[in-house]
């Protein structure tokens, strides 16, 4: 589903590569934690998958497509098939839960009947039934992240990328967030999650890919977080 072949990324005006000859394969339906110290290249990896950045060398395939050959015209189509969740939720503050989720489908032109059917289903999947009419500022951090996950998943993406999704959430609430991500993964969606949250990684026992200075230093199935950063 995601295939990096000898990928190197050096940002402009930087002499050290953010990713340094990285090769990795993530299969359809996998759940992968991306760990490593701050600045090790985790977000860069996610940005490359979305074609928000281009590698200096190496090849990236996502869902069988060679990103180097993907025209600018086709990039939005790729991104529609990849859901994203961030540390800071990024909800629309003046729309309620239902509208935040529905908006993701409206902007890609889905019919109103379809939206009315699937949005309540996804709100229930993330455990927010009964809260569809709440505004973001009437929700806890954990609930806001659930809305963000509903929005990322409502279009049934083939891949969900999560960049520190539990970074702003207390440990007890994070467990609930991980249950939702696990539920999403069980529908067949490939999940890649960049995180510093050792407790979460240790409790899930999923594949762990560890980056250090832009290089993969560990790739372990049913792994743990590793040393403290
Ligand atoms: N837009 C940019 N321009 C220049 N350098 C960048 C840019 N984005 C990231 N970098 C550099 O690339 C390296 C990798 O950064 P990246 O954000 O991928 O790390 P990270 O592992 O996600 O870190 P964190 O855990 O702090 O989010 C760092 O040295 C960073 O300073």
Short mmCIF file of C-alpha atoms and ligand atoms in Angstrom, two decimals:
data_model
loop_
_atom_site.label_atom_id
_atom_site.label_comp_id
_atom_site.label_asym_id
_atom_site.label_seq_id
_atom_site.Cartn_x
_atom_site.Cartn_y
_atom_site.Cartn_z
CA UNK A 1 0.00 0.00 0.00
CA UNK A 2 2.93 2.31 0.84
CA UNK A 3 6.28 1.51 -0.72
CA UNK A 4 9.43 3.60 -0.14
CA UNK A 5 12.45 2.54 -2.16
CA UNK A 6 15.71 4.18 -1.11
CA UNK A 7 14.03 7.53 -0.43
CA UNK A 8 16.13 10.55 0.53
CA UNK A 9 14.67 13.95 1.34
CA UNK A 10 16.81 17.00 2.00
CA UNK A 11 14.91 20.23 2.67
CA UNK A 12 16.16 23.41 1.05
CA UNK A 13 18.97 25.12 2.95
CA UNK A 14 19.52 22.03 5.11
CA UNK A 15 22.62 19.92 4.79
CA UNK A 16 21.38 16.95 6.79
CA UNK A 17 18.74 14.80 5.12
CA UNK A 18 15.36 14.60 6.90
CA UNK A 19 15.05 11.09 5.44
CA UNK A 20 18.17 9.20 4.43
CA UNK A 21 17.88 6.22 2.04
CA UNK A 22 14.67 4.93 3.58
CA UNK A 23 13.17 1.71 2.22
CA UNK A 24 10.00 0.35 3.76
CA UNK A 25 6.81 -1.46 2.73
CA UNK A 26 3.48 -1.09 4.48
CA UNK A 27 0.89 -3.64 3.35
CA UNK A 28 -2.82 -3.09 2.95
CA UNK A 29 -4.57 -3.29 6.31
CA UNK A 30 -1.43 -2.96 8.43
CA UNK A 31 -1.17 -0.79 11.54
CA UNK A 32 2.27 0.80 11.87
CA UNK A 33 3.69 3.05 14.57
CA UNK A 34 6.38 5.45 13.41
CA UNK A 35 8.56 6.36 16.39
CA UNK A 36 11.80 8.23 16.94
CA UNK A 37 13.16 11.38 18.56
CA UNK A 38 12.00 14.84 17.59
CA UNK A 39 13.39 15.72 14.17
CA UNK A 40 14.01 12.11 13.15
CA UNK A 41 11.82 12.41 10.05
CA UNK A 42 8.41 11.05 11.04
CA UNK A 43 6.35 13.99 9.76
CA UNK A 44 8.49 14.16 6.64
CA UNK A 45 7.59 10.52 5.93
CA UNK A 46 3.87 11.34 6.24
CA UNK A 47 4.21 14.45 4.05
CA UNK A 48 5.92 12.42 1.34
CA UNK A 49 3.07 9.88 1.34
CA UNK A 50 0.64 12.77 0.69
CA UNK A 51 2.93 14.23 -1.97
CA UNK A 52 3.10 17.45 0.07
CA UNK A 53 6.86 17.09 -0.36
CA UNK A 54 8.91 15.38 -3.05
CA UNK A 55 11.94 13.21 -2.41
CA UNK A 56 15.35 14.20 -3.80
CA UNK A 57 15.97 10.60 -4.78
CA UNK A 58 14.32 7.23 -4.53
CA UNK A 59 10.81 6.11 -5.46
CA UNK A 60 7.51 6.23 -3.57
CA UNK A 61 4.47 4.19 -4.51
CA UNK A 62 1.14 4.68 -2.76
CA UNK A 63 -1.71 2.31 -3.64
CA UNK A 64 0.27 1.13 -6.65
CA UNK A 65 0.83 4.66 -7.99
CA UNK A 66 4.32 6.00 -8.56
CA UNK A 67 4.11 9.45 -6.94
CA UNK A 68 6.81 10.84 -9.23
CA UNK A 69 4.53 10.13 -12.18
CA UNK A 70 1.39 11.47 -10.54
CA UNK A 71 0.49 14.77 -12.21
CA UNK A 72 -0.51 17.77 -10.07
CA UNK A 73 -3.99 17.30 -11.47
CA UNK A 74 -4.19 13.80 -9.91
CA UNK A 75 -2.76 14.73 -6.47
CA UNK A 76 -6.16 15.78 -4.98
CA UNK A 77 -7.52 12.38 -6.01
CA UNK A 78 -4.70 10.66 -4.10
CA UNK A 79 -5.28 12.84 -1.03
CA UNK A 80 -9.00 12.08 -1.04
CA UNK A 81 -8.12 8.46 -0.48
CA UNK A 82 -5.88 9.23 2.50
CA UNK A 83 -7.41 10.41 5.76
CA UNK A 84 -5.33 12.57 8.11
CA UNK A 85 -5.52 13.19 11.84
CA UNK A 86 -3.28 15.68 13.66
CA UNK A 87 -2.30 16.52 17.21
CA UNK A 88 -4.28 19.78 17.12
CA UNK A 89 -7.60 18.34 15.76
CA UNK A 90 -8.09 21.11 13.15
CA UNK A 91 -11.88 21.21 13.37
CA UNK A 92 -13.93 24.01 11.87
CA UNK A 93 -14.84 26.03 14.99
CA UNK A 94 -18.14 27.41 13.69
CA UNK A 95 -19.54 24.05 12.58
CA UNK A 96 -21.01 21.42 14.89
CA UNK A 97 -19.88 17.77 15.03
CA UNK A 98 -22.27 16.65 12.29
CA UNK A 99 -21.36 19.59 10.03
CA UNK A 100 -17.61 19.09 10.53
CA UNK A 101 -17.91 15.48 9.37
CA UNK A 102 -20.43 16.22 6.60
CA UNK A 103 -18.23 19.01 5.24
CA UNK A 104 -15.54 16.48 4.29
CA UNK A 105 -18.08 14.85 1.96
CA UNK A 106 -19.68 18.08 0.72
CA UNK A 107 -16.37 19.42 -0.60
CA UNK A 108 -15.90 16.32 -2.74
CA UNK A 109 -19.42 16.60 -4.11
CA UNK A 110 -21.11 13.61 -2.47
CA UNK A 111 -24.92 13.61 -2.77
CA UNK A 112 -26.90 14.94 0.17
CA UNK A 113 -28.79 11.67 0.63
CA UNK A 114 -25.50 9.76 0.96
CA UNK A 115 -24.16 12.31 3.44
CA UNK A 116 -27.30 12.05 5.60
CA UNK A 117 -26.89 8.29 5.71
CA UNK A 118 -23.16 7.88 6.39
CA UNK A 119 -22.38 10.80 8.73
CA UNK A 120 -24.49 9.44 11.66
CA UNK A 121 -22.96 5.98 11.10
CA UNK A 122 -19.43 7.34 11.41
CA UNK A 123 -20.33 9.55 14.39
CA UNK A 124 -21.51 6.36 16.09
CA UNK A 125 -18.37 4.46 15.06
CA UNK A 126 -16.20 6.99 16.89
CA UNK A 127 -18.47 6.90 19.96
CA UNK A 128 -20.05 10.36 19.68
CA UNK A 129 -23.69 9.37 19.27
CA UNK A 130 -25.89 11.96 20.97
CA UNK A 131 -23.30 14.71 20.48
CA UNK A 132 -23.84 15.49 16.79
CA UNK A 133 -25.10 19.00 17.51
CA UNK A 134 -22.33 20.04 19.89
CA UNK A 135 -19.88 22.73 18.77
CA UNK A 136 -16.15 21.93 19.02
CA UNK A 137 -15.70 24.24 22.02
CA UNK A 138 -18.38 22.23 23.85
CA UNK A 139 -16.30 19.05 23.55
CA UNK A 140 -13.33 17.66 25.48
CA UNK A 141 -9.99 17.22 23.69
CA UNK A 142 -10.63 13.50 23.37
CA UNK A 143 -14.07 14.13 21.88
CA UNK A 144 -12.65 16.68 19.44
CA UNK A 145 -10.12 14.12 18.30
CA UNK A 146 -12.96 11.63 17.77
CA UNK A 147 -14.64 14.19 15.48
CA UNK A 148 -11.36 14.59 13.59
CA UNK A 149 -11.17 10.80 13.18
CA UNK A 150 -14.78 10.65 11.98
CA UNK A 151 -14.02 13.35 9.44
CA UNK A 152 -10.86 11.57 8.28
CA UNK A 153 -12.66 8.25 7.94
CA UNK A 154 -16.08 9.23 6.58
CA UNK A 155 -14.91 8.88 2.98
CA UNK A 156 -13.56 5.39 3.77
CA UNK A 157 -9.93 6.17 2.91
CA UNK A 158 -7.58 3.34 2.07
CA UNK A 159 -4.93 4.88 4.35
CA UNK A 160 -5.22 6.86 7.58
CA UNK A 161 -2.19 8.92 8.59
CA UNK A 162 -2.12 10.09 12.19
CA UNK A 163 0.55 12.55 13.35
CA UNK A 164 0.73 12.51 17.19
CA UNK A 165 -3.05 12.06 17.56
CA UNK A 166 -2.79 11.58 21.33
CA UNK A 167 -0.26 14.41 21.79
CA UNK A 168 -2.79 16.79 23.37
CA UNK A 169 -4.82 14.20 25.22
CA UNK A 170 -4.47 12.70 28.70
CA UNK A 171 -3.45 9.03 28.98
CA UNK A 172 -6.86 7.67 30.01
CA UNK A 173 -8.62 9.40 27.12
CA UNK A 174 -5.89 8.30 24.70
CA UNK A 175 -6.89 4.68 25.21
CA UNK A 176 -10.33 5.48 23.80
CA UNK A 177 -8.74 7.27 20.82
CA UNK A 178 -6.62 4.18 20.11
CA UNK A 179 -9.70 1.95 20.28
CA UNK A 180 -11.26 4.06 17.55
CA UNK A 181 -8.10 3.88 15.42
CA UNK A 182 -8.06 0.12 15.93
CA UNK A 183 -11.72 -0.08 14.88
CA UNK A 184 -10.93 1.93 11.75
CA UNK A 185 -7.95 -0.36 11.04
CA UNK A 186 -10.18 -3.43 11.37
CA UNK A 187 -12.34 -2.17 8.51
CA UNK A 188 -9.29 -2.71 6.28
CA UNK A 189 -7.89 0.83 6.36
CA UNK A 190 -4.10 0.93 6.59
CA UNK A 191 -3.03 3.07 9.57
CA UNK A 192 0.33 4.80 10.00
CA UNK A 193 0.68 6.70 13.27
CA UNK A 194 3.67 8.88 14.21
CA UNK A 195 3.94 9.13 17.98
CA UNK A 196 6.01 9.81 21.08
CA UNK A 197 3.47 8.01 23.26
CA UNK A 198 5.40 5.04 24.67
CA UNK A 199 2.52 3.72 26.78
CA UNK A 200 0.22 3.56 23.77
CA UNK A 201 2.80 1.83 21.54
CA UNK A 202 3.60 -0.68 24.27
CA UNK A 203 -0.06 -1.47 24.89
CA UNK A 204 -1.01 -2.02 21.24
CA UNK A 205 1.83 -4.37 20.20
CA UNK A 206 1.67 -3.43 16.52
CA UNK A 207 4.47 -3.05 14.00
CA UNK A 208 6.98 -0.39 15.08
CA UNK A 209 9.25 1.43 12.61
CA UNK A 210 11.85 3.54 14.40
CA UNK A 211 13.61 6.47 12.75
CA UNK A 212 16.79 8.13 13.95
CA UNK A 213 18.43 10.97 12.03
CA UNK A 214 16.28 10.11 9.02
CA UNK A 215 17.26 6.44 8.93
CA UNK A 216 15.24 3.39 9.85
CA UNK A 217 17.03 1.83 12.79
CA UNK A 218 14.35 -0.71 13.73
CA UNK A 219 11.39 -2.39 12.06
CA UNK A 220 9.69 -4.79 14.42
CA UNK A 221 6.35 -6.61 14.27
CA UNK A 222 4.36 -6.56 17.53
CA UNK A 223 6.96 -4.11 18.80
CA UNK A 224 7.36 -1.78 21.74
CA UNK A 225 8.36 1.89 21.91
CA UNK A 226 11.99 1.23 22.79
CA UNK A 227 14.32 3.56 24.64
CA UNK A 228 13.07 6.77 26.24
CA UNK A 229 13.43 9.89 24.09
N1 LIG B 1 9.84 22.55 5.94
C1 LIG B 1 11.06 22.26 6.40
N2 LIG B 1 12.14 22.97 5.99
C2 LIG B 1 13.39 22.68 6.44
N3 LIG B 1 13.66 21.68 7.29
C3 LIG B 1 12.64 20.94 7.73
C4 LIG B 1 11.28 21.19 7.32
N4 LIG B 1 10.49 20.28 7.92
C5 LIG B 1 11.29 19.50 8.68
N5 LIG B 1 12.58 19.89 8.57
C6 LIG B 1 13.75 19.25 9.22
O1 LIG B 1 13.76 17.89 8.83
C7 LIG B 1 14.09 17.05 9.93
C8 LIG B 1 12.97 16.05 10.17
O2 LIG B 1 11.82 16.73 10.62
P1 LIG B 1 10.40 16.04 10.86
O3 LIG B 1 9.41 17.12 11.13
O4 LIG B 1 10.11 15.10 9.77
O5 LIG B 1 10.70 15.22 12.22
P2 LIG B 1 9.72 14.51 13.24
O6 LIG B 1 10.33 13.19 13.54
O7 LIG B 1 8.33 14.52 12.70
O8 LIG B 1 9.80 15.43 14.52
P3 LIG B 1 8.71 15.72 15.68
O9 LIG B 1 8.60 14.45 16.46
O10 LIG B 1 9.32 16.83 16.46
O11 LIG B 1 7.43 16.10 14.99
C9 LIG B 1 14.37 17.99 11.10
O12 LIG B 1 15.76 18.21 11.15
C10 LIG B 1 13.63 19.25 10.73
O13 LIG B 1 14.25 20.38 11.29
#
